[in-house]
Coordinates of C-alpha atoms in Angstrom, one line a residue:
Chain A
X419 CA -15.6 -44.9 -69.7
X420 CA -17.9 -42.1 -68.7
X421 CA -17.7 -41.1 -65.1
X422 CA -21.2 -39.6 -65.0
X423 CA -24.2 -41.9 -65.1
X424 CA -27.2 -41.1 -67.3
X425 CA -30.6 -40.4 -65.7
X426 CA -31.8 -43.7 -67.1
X427 CA -28.9 -45.6 -65.4
X428 CA -29.7 -44.0 -62.1
X429 CA -33.3 -45.0 -62.4
X430 CA -32.4 -48.5 -63.3
X431 CA -30.2 -48.8 -60.2
X432 CA -33.4 -47.9 -58.2
X433 CA -35.4 -50.5 -60.0
X434 CA -32.6 -53.1 -59.6
X435 CA -32.3 -52.7 -55.8
X436 CA -36.0 -52.7 -55.4
X437 CA -36.3 -55.9 -57.4
X438 CA -38.4 -54.3 -60.1
X439 CA -36.4 -55.7 -63.1
X440 CA -37.2 -58.7 -65.1
X441 CA -34.8 -61.6 -65.0
X442 CA -33.2 -60.6 -68.3
X443 CA -32.9 -57.0 -67.3
X444 CA -31.3 -57.9 -64.0
X445 CA -28.7 -60.1 -65.6
X446 CA -27.8 -57.5 -68.1
X447 CA -27.6 -54.9 -65.4
X448 CA -25.3 -57.1 -63.3
X449 CA -23.0 -57.5 -66.2
X450 CA -22.6 -53.7 -66.4
X451 CA -22.2 -53.5 -62.7
X452 CA -19.1 -55.7 -62.7
X453 CA -17.2 -53.4 -65.1
X454 CA -18.6 -50.0 -63.9
X455 CA -17.4 -48.8 -60.5
X456 CA -19.5 -45.6 -60.7
X457 CA -22.6 -47.7 -61.2
X458 CA -21.5 -49.9 -58.3
X459 CA -21.2 -46.7 -56.1
X460 CA -24.7 -45.7 -57.1
X461 CA -26.0 -49.1 -56.1
X462 CA -24.3 -48.6 -52.7
X463 CA -25.7 -45.1 -52.3
X464 CA -29.3 -46.2 -53.1
X465 CA -29.0 -49.1 -50.7
X466 CA -28.0 -46.6 -48.1
X467 CA -31.1 -44.6 -49.0
X468 CA -33.3 -47.6 -48.3
X469 CA -31.8 -47.8 -44.8
X470 CA -32.2 -44.1 -44.3
X471 CA -35.8 -43.9 -45.2
X472 CA -36.4 -47.0 -43.1
X473 CA -34.7 -45.5 -40.1
X474 CA -36.6 -42.3 -40.5
X475 CA -39.8 -44.1 -40.8
X476 CA -39.0 -46.2 -37.8
X477 CA -38.4 -43.1 -35.8
X478 CA -41.6 -41.5 -37.0
X479 CA -43.6 -44.6 -36.0
X480 CA -41.8 -44.9 -32.6
X481 CA -42.7 -41.2 -31.9
X482 CA -46.2 -41.9 -32.9
X483 CA -46.5 -44.8 -30.4
X484 CA -44.9 -42.7 -27.6
X485 CA -47.6 -40.2 -28.4
X486 CA -50.2 -42.8 -27.9
X487 CA -48.7 -43.6 -24.4
X488 CA -48.7 -39.9 -23.5
X489 CA -52.3 -39.5 -24.6
X490 CA -53.3 -42.5 -22.5
X491 CA -51.4 -41.0 -19.5
X492 CA -53.2 -37.7 -20.0
X493 CA -56.5 -39.4 -20.0
X494 CA -55.7 -41.3 -16.9
X495 CA -54.6 -38.1 -15.2
X496 CA -57.8 -36.3 -16.2
X497 CA -60.0 -39.1 -14.7
X498 CA -58.1 -39.0 -11.4
X499 CA -57.9 -35.2 -11.5
X500 CA -60.8 -34.7 -9.2
X501 CA -59.5 -37.2 -6.7
X502 CA -56.1 -35.6 -6.8
X503 CA -57.5 -32.3 -5.6
X504 CA -59.0 -34.1 -2.6
X505 CA -55.7 -35.8 -1.9
X506 CA -53.9 -32.4 -2.0
X507 CA -56.5 -30.9 0.3
X508 CA -56.3 -33.7 2.8
X509 CA -52.5 -33.6 2.7
X510 CA -52.6 -29.9 3.4
X511 CA -54.9 -30.4 6.4
X512 CA -52.7 -33.2 7.8
X513 CA -49.6 -30.9 7.5
X514 CA -51.5 -28.1 9.2
X515 CA -52.5 -30.5 11.9
X516 CA -48.9 -31.6 12.4
X517 CA -47.7 -28.0 12.4
X518 CA -50.3 -27.1 15.0
X519 CA -49.3 -30.0 17.2
X520 CA -45.6 -29.1 17.0
X521 CA -46.5 -25.4 17.8
X522 CA -48.7 -26.5 20.6
X523 CA -46.0 -28.8 21.8
X524 CA -43.5 -26.0 21.8
X525 CA -45.8 -23.8 23.7
X526 CA -47.1 -26.1 26.3
X527 CA -44.8 -29.1 26.7
X528 CA -44.3 -29.3 30.5
X529 CA -40.7 -30.4 29.9
X530 CA -40.0 -27.3 27.9
X531 CA -41.7 -25.0 30.4
X532 CA -39.7 -26.6 33.2
X533 CA -36.5 -26.0 31.3
X534 CA -37.5 -22.4 30.7
X535 CA -38.5 -21.6 34.3
X536 CA -36.3 -23.8 36.4
X537 CA -33.2 -22.2 37.8
X538 CA -31.5 -23.4 40.9
X539 CA -32.2 -21.0 43.7
X540 CA -29.3 -18.9 44.7
X541 CA -27.5 -19.7 47.8
X542 CA -28.9 -17.1 50.3
X543 CA -28.2 -19.1 53.4
X544 CA -24.5 -19.7 53.7
X545 CA -21.8 -17.4 52.7
X546 CA -19.2 -19.6 51.1
X547 CA -16.3 -17.8 52.6
X548 CA -14.6 -19.3 55.5
X549 CA -16.3 -18.0 58.5
X550 CA -16.1 -19.0 62.1
X551 CA -19.8 -19.5 62.4
X552 CA -20.2 -22.1 59.5
X553 CA -19.2 -25.7 59.9
X554 CA -16.8 -26.9 57.3
X555 CA -19.2 -29.7 56.1
X556 CA -22.0 -27.2 55.4
X557 CA -19.5 -24.9 53.7
X558 CA -18.4 -27.7 51.4
X559 CA -22.0 -28.6 50.5
X560 CA -22.9 -25.1 49.5
X561 CA -19.7 -24.5 47.7
X562 CA -20.4 -27.6 45.5
X563 CA -24.0 -26.3 45.0
X564 CA -22.8 -22.9 43.9
X565 CA -20.3 -24.5 41.6
X566 CA -23.0 -26.7 40.0
X567 CA -21.5 -29.9 41.3
X568 CA -24.8 -31.2 42.4
X569 CA -23.7 -34.8 42.9
X570 CA -21.0 -33.6 45.2
X571 CA -23.4 -31.3 46.9
X572 CA -25.9 -34.1 47.5
X573 CA -23.3 -36.3 49.0
X574 CA -22.2 -33.5 51.3
X575 CA -25.8 -32.7 52.3
X576 CA -26.4 -36.4 53.1
X577 CA -23.4 -36.6 55.3
X578 CA -24.2 -33.5 57.3
X579 CA -24.2 -34.4 61.0
X580 CA -27.6 -34.0 62.6
X581 CA -26.5 -31.2 64.8
X582 CA -25.7 -28.9 61.9
X583 CA -28.8 -29.8 59.9
X584 CA -31.3 -27.0 59.3
X585 CA -34.7 -27.4 57.6
X586 CA -33.9 -24.8 55.0
X587 CA -30.9 -26.7 53.7
X588 CA -33.5 -29.1 52.3
X589 CA -34.4 -26.6 49.6
X590 CA -30.9 -26.8 48.2
X591 CA -30.8 -30.5 48.6
X592 CA -34.1 -30.8 46.7
X593 CA -32.8 -28.6 43.9
X594 CA -29.7 -30.6 43.7
X595 CA -31.9 -33.7 43.4
X596 CA -33.9 -32.1 40.6
X597 CA -30.7 -31.1 38.8
X598 CA -29.6 -34.7 38.9
X599 CA -33.0 -35.9 37.7
X600 CA -34.1 -37.5 40.9
X601 CA -37.4 -35.6 40.7
X602 CA -39.4 -38.0 42.9
X603 CA -37.0 -37.6 45.8
X604 CA -37.0 -33.9 45.3
X605 CA -40.8 -33.7 45.5
X606 CA -40.8 -35.6 48.8
X607 CA -38.3 -33.2 50.3
X608 CA -40.1 -30.1 49.0
X609 CA -43.4 -31.4 50.4
X610 CA -41.8 -31.7 53.8
X611 CA -40.3 -28.2 53.4
X612 CA -43.5 -26.7 52.3
X613 CA -45.3 -28.0 55.4
X614 CA -42.6 -26.9 57.8
X615 CA -43.8 -23.8 59.5
X616 CA -40.3 -22.9 60.6
X617 CA -39.0 -22.7 57.1
X618 CA -38.5 -19.4 55.3
X619 CA -38.6 -21.3 52.0
X620 CA -42.3 -22.5 52.1
X621 CA -43.2 -20.5 49.0
X622 CA -40.0 -21.6 47.3
X623 CA -40.9 -25.1 48.0
X624 CA -44.3 -24.5 46.4
X625 CA -42.7 -23.0 43.3
X626 CA -40.2 -25.8 42.8
X627 CA -42.9 -28.4 43.5
X628 CA -44.9 -26.9 40.6
X629 CA -41.8 -27.1 38.4
X630 CA -40.9 -30.6 39.6
X631 CA -44.4 -31.8 38.7
X632 CA -44.1 -30.1 35.3
X633 CA -40.9 -32.0 34.7
X634 CA -42.8 -35.2 35.5
X635 CA -45.4 -34.1 33.0
X636 CA -48.1 -33.8 35.7
X637 CA -49.6 -30.5 34.7
X638 CA -52.7 -30.6 37.0
X639 CA -50.5 -30.9 40.1
X640 CA -48.2 -28.2 38.8
X641 CA -51.2 -25.9 38.2
X642 CA -52.4 -26.6 41.7
X643 CA -49.2 -25.3 43.3
X644 CA -49.0 -22.3 41.0
X645 CA -52.6 -21.3 41.8
X646 CA -51.7 -21.6 45.5
X647 CA -48.9 -19.1 45.0
X648 CA -51.2 -16.7 43.1
X649 CA -53.9 -17.0 45.8
X650 CA -51.5 -16.3 48.6
X651 CA -50.1 -13.3 46.7
X652 CA -46.6 -14.6 47.1
X653 CA -44.2 -11.7 47.0
X654 CA -41.5 -13.5 45.1
X655 CA -43.5 -15.9 42.9
X656 CA -46.9 -14.5 42.2
X657 CA -45.9 -12.9 38.9
X658 CA -43.9 -15.8 37.7
X659 CA -46.7 -18.2 38.7
X660 CA -49.3 -16.2 36.8
X661 CA -47.1 -16.2 33.7
X662 CA -46.5 -19.9 33.8
X663 CA -50.2 -20.6 34.4
X664 CA -51.1 -18.7 31.3
X665 CA -48.9 -21.0 29.3
X666 CA -50.3 -24.3 30.6
Chain B
X1351 CA -67.6 -59.0 -34.8
X1352 CA -64.2 -59.5 -33.2
X1353 CA -63.0 -61.4 -36.2
X1354 CA -64.3 -58.8 -38.5
X1355 CA -62.5 -55.9 -36.7
X1356 CA -59.3 -57.9 -36.5
X1357 CA -59.5 -58.6 -40.2
X1358 CA -60.0 -55.0 -40.8
X1359 CA -57.1 -54.2 -38.6
X1360 CA -54.9 -56.7 -40.5
X1361 CA -56.0 -55.1 -43.8
X1362 CA -55.1 -51.7 -42.5
X1363 CA -51.7 -53.0 -41.4
X1364 CA -51.1 -54.4 -44.8
X1365 CA -52.0 -51.1 -46.3
X1366 CA -49.5 -49.5 -44.0
X1367 CA -51.9 -47.1 -42.3
X1368 CA -50.6 -45.3 -39.3
X1369 CA -53.9 -45.7 -37.6
X1370 CA -53.6 -49.5 -37.8
X1371 CA -50.2 -49.3 -36.0
X1372 CA -51.8 -47.2 -33.2
X1373 CA -54.8 -49.6 -33.0
X1374 CA -52.5 -52.6 -32.8
X1375 CA -50.5 -50.9 -30.0
X1376 CA -53.5 -49.8 -28.0
X1377 CA -55.2 -53.2 -28.3
X1378 CA -52.3 -55.4 -27.1
X1379 CA -50.1 -53.2 -25.0
X1380 CA -51.9 -53.4 -21.6
X1381 CA -52.0 -57.2 -21.6
X1382 CA -48.4 -57.4 -22.6
X1383 CA -47.3 -55.0 -19.8
X1384 CA -49.0 -57.2 -17.2
X1385 CA -47.5 -60.3 -18.7
X1386 CA -44.0 -58.9 -18.9
X1387 CA -44.1 -57.3 -15.4
X1388 CA -44.5 -60.7 -13.9
X1389 CA -41.6 -62.2 -15.7
X1390 CA -39.0 -59.5 -16.2
X1391 CA -37.2 -57.2 -13.9
X1392 CA -37.5 -54.2 -16.2
X1393 CA -38.9 -50.8 -15.8
X1394 CA -42.3 -49.9 -17.3
X1395 CA -40.6 -47.5 -19.6
X1396 CA -38.3 -50.3 -20.9
X1397 CA -41.2 -52.6 -21.4
X1398 CA -43.2 -50.0 -23.3
X1399 CA -40.1 -49.3 -25.4
X1400 CA -39.8 -53.0 -26.2
X1401 CA -43.4 -53.3 -27.1
X1402 CA -43.3 -50.2 -29.4
X1403 CA -40.4 -51.8 -31.3
X1404 CA -42.2 -55.1 -31.5
X1405 CA -45.4 -53.5 -32.9
X1406 CA -43.3 -51.6 -35.4
X1407 CA -41.5 -54.8 -36.5
X1408 CA -44.7 -56.7 -36.9
X1409 CA -46.3 -53.8 -38.8
X1410 CA -43.4 -53.6 -41.2
X1411 CA -43.1 -57.3 -41.8
X1412 CA -46.8 -57.6 -42.6
X1413 CA -46.8 -54.5 -44.7
X1414 CA -43.8 -55.5 -46.8
X1415 CA -45.2 -59.0 -47.3
X1416 CA -42.2 -60.6 -45.6
X1417 CA -44.7 -62.1 -43.3
X1418 CA -48.1 -63.5 -43.9
X1419 CA -50.1 -63.3 -40.7
X1420 CA -53.5 -64.9 -40.1
X1421 CA -55.9 -63.0 -38.0
X1422 CA -55.8 -65.7 -35.4
X1423 CA -52.0 -65.5 -35.1
X1424 CA -51.6 -61.8 -35.0
X1425 CA -51.4 -61.6 -31.3
X1426 CA -49.2 -64.7 -31.0
X1427 CA -46.8 -63.3 -33.5
X1428 CA -46.7 -59.9 -31.9
X1429 CA -46.1 -61.3 -28.4
X1430 CA -43.5 -63.6 -29.9
X1431 CA -41.4 -60.7 -31.2
X1432 CA -41.9 -58.7 -28.0
X1433 CA -40.8 -61.6 -25.9
X1434 CA -37.6 -62.0 -27.9
X1435 CA -36.9 -58.3 -27.6
X1436 CA -37.5 -58.4 -23.9
X1437 CA -35.1 -61.3 -23.4
X1438 CA -32.6 -59.4 -25.5
X1439 CA -33.0 -56.3 -23.4
X1440 CA -33.0 -58.2 -20.1
X1441 CA -29.9 -60.1 -21.1
X1442 CA -28.2 -56.9 -22.1
X1443 CA -29.0 -55.3 -18.8
X1444 CA -27.6 -58.3 -16.9
X1445 CA -24.5 -57.7 -19.0
X1446 CA -24.2 -61.3 -20.2
X1447 CA -23.9 -62.9 -23.6
X1448 CA -27.2 -63.5 -25.2
X1449 CA -28.3 -67.1 -25.4
X1450 CA -28.2 -68.8 -28.8
X1451 CA -31.9 -69.7 -28.5
X1452 CA -33.0 -66.1 -28.3
X1453 CA -31.2 -64.9 -31.4
X1454 CA -33.7 -63.2 -33.6
X1455 CA -34.5 -64.6 -37.1
X1456 CA -32.7 -62.7 -39.9
X1457 CA -35.7 -60.8 -41.1
X1458 CA -36.3 -59.3 -37.6
X1459 CA -32.6 -58.6 -37.1
X1460 CA -32.5 -56.7 -40.3
X1461 CA -35.3 -54.5 -39.1
X1462 CA -33.8 -53.7 -35.7
X1463 CA -32.2 -50.3 -35.4
X1464 CA -28.6 -50.2 -36.3
X1465 CA -26.9 -47.5 -34.3
X1466 CA -23.4 -48.4 -35.5
X1467 CA -23.0 -46.1 -38.4
X1468 CA -19.7 -45.2 -39.9
X1469 CA -18.7 -41.7 -40.8
X1470 CA -19.9 -41.8 -44.4
X1471 CA -23.3 -42.9 -43.2
X1472 CA -23.4 -40.1 -40.7
X1473 CA -22.8 -37.6 -43.5
X1474 CA -25.5 -39.2 -45.6
X1475 CA -27.9 -39.2 -42.7
X1476 CA -27.2 -35.5 -42.1
X1477 CA -27.8 -34.8 -45.8
X1478 CA -31.0 -36.8 -45.7
X1479 CA -32.3 -34.8 -42.8
X1480 CA -31.6 -31.6 -44.6
X1481 CA -33.6 -32.7 -47.6
X1482 CA -36.9 -30.9 -48.3
X1483 CA -40.0 -32.6 -47.0
X1484 CA -41.3 -33.6 -50.5
X1485 CA -37.9 -35.1 -51.3
X1486 CA -38.0 -37.3 -48.2
X1487 CA -41.6 -38.2 -49.0
X1488 CA -40.8 -39.2 -52.5
X1489 CA -37.8 -41.4 -51.4
X1490 CA -39.9 -42.9 -48.6
X1491 CA -42.7 -43.8 -51.0
X1492 CA -40.3 -45.4 -53.5
X1493 CA -37.7 -47.1 -51.4
X1494 CA -39.8 -47.9 -48.3
X1495 CA -43.4 -48.2 -49.3
X1496 CA -42.5 -49.6 -52.7
X1497 CA -44.9 -47.4 -54.6
X1498 CA -44.7 -47.3 -58.4
X1499 CA -43.9 -44.1 -60.1
X1500 CA -47.5 -43.8 -61.0
X1501 CA -48.7 -44.4 -57.5
X1502 CA -46.3 -41.7 -56.3
X1503 CA -47.6 -39.3 -58.9
X1504 CA -51.1 -39.8 -57.6
X1505 CA -50.1 -39.7 -53.9
X1506 CA -48.1 -36.5 -54.3
X1507 CA -50.3 -35.0 -56.9
X1508 CA -47.6 -34.5 -59.6
X1509 CA -48.7 -33.8 -63.1
X1510 CA -46.8 -36.6 -64.8
X1511 CA -44.6 -39.6 -64.2
X1512 CA -41.8 -37.6 -65.8
X1513 CA -42.0 -35.0 -63.0
X1514 CA -41.8 -37.8 -60.4
X1515 CA -38.7 -39.2 -62.1
X1516 CA -36.8 -36.0 -62.4
X1517 CA -37.8 -35.0 -58.8
X1518 CA -36.5 -38.3 -57.5
X1519 CA -33.2 -37.8 -59.4
X1520 CA -32.8 -34.3 -58.0
X1521 CA -33.3 -35.7 -54.4
X1522 CA -30.8 -38.5 -55.0
X1523 CA -28.3 -36.0 -56.4
X1524 CA -28.2 -34.1 -53.1
X1525 CA -27.5 -37.3 -51.2
X1526 CA -24.9 -38.5 -53.7
X1527 CA -22.9 -35.3 -53.2
X1528 CA -22.8 -36.0 -49.4
X1529 CA -22.0 -39.6 -50.0
X1530 CA -19.1 -39.0 -52.2
X1531 CA -17.5 -36.2 -50.3

């Protein structure tokens, strides 16, 4: 038997699998098929070709429909294109607004200014070396203050006997109160100190009052005390007060 | 008016016109997506994918004469296929065995893509993809669109039926070599 199929046979295979043969032709063909494996292989091949062209066609159609979707999306995008620009513009404005607020906040937040300007006033009253002239209680209080142990300092200040109390100690007590976040109490003490004509710390009291009010977020009150310092040309605080005022 | 255009659409589907497939898709897709979104927890991309397959299946069934659709039942039949495909996809995503009820009828099963190809089929496919465009066209017209040799001659503007035949044989030869090796 010949291993090669004739062109006619190959064509007949095509007609057979596509159902184009008459009943007689088909039966004759199937008789040959049983005895001819080469013919059988050709039938298998051409059946595969049917699947291949079908698959290729399916893919082509699928791509075509995806294209339809893409076109529809493009159209939808075009029609909302104008609105989109507005949305972008509005978004940019909102972001700018937020950025401005954050910047403003950084510049002017009373809390931040307080943190930037507040520093506990140095101990200029009591030398914390053992000295015959200074009672031990007072020494302890100021030692704690210098060490930054404000709770301990407060406790010590509170327990000072009346006879060793001096009005100027109140500045350090008030600053200890501010350091331990008891701003209200600190303000009361500072007010007293500010009005005490015997005190050498009246300007200090004003300065720290301004800062205490800043910490409370009360900018108008803070401004009031700072302006007082500027008006009175405070030797120690005028410059600082001007600077701080400019940032409020 | 509506009936007339739908009739025309059906005729164009039967004639296998690409435009008919697109029209079918455009006309029925939006409603289908709304319907499906309410009932299936699938992404829009998945639902579009399913509907594309459904439209293609209907298109091919009508075209090949495997299915005779009346104008009135075009939409019903299309949604029927799409629904079955959706169920199939949803079931697959839930990773459970498909329910017996939702098995597709043989005709539709045959038309679903078959991704499980053996090695020989891969070779054949590669060879098919390497064929010249006019080879693929002639094979598509004969084996898929079922054109007669004469119709192919006209479609592809060959001078004689003999040219069509010898061209077809040449194209098959290239595939046969890949198939045998």
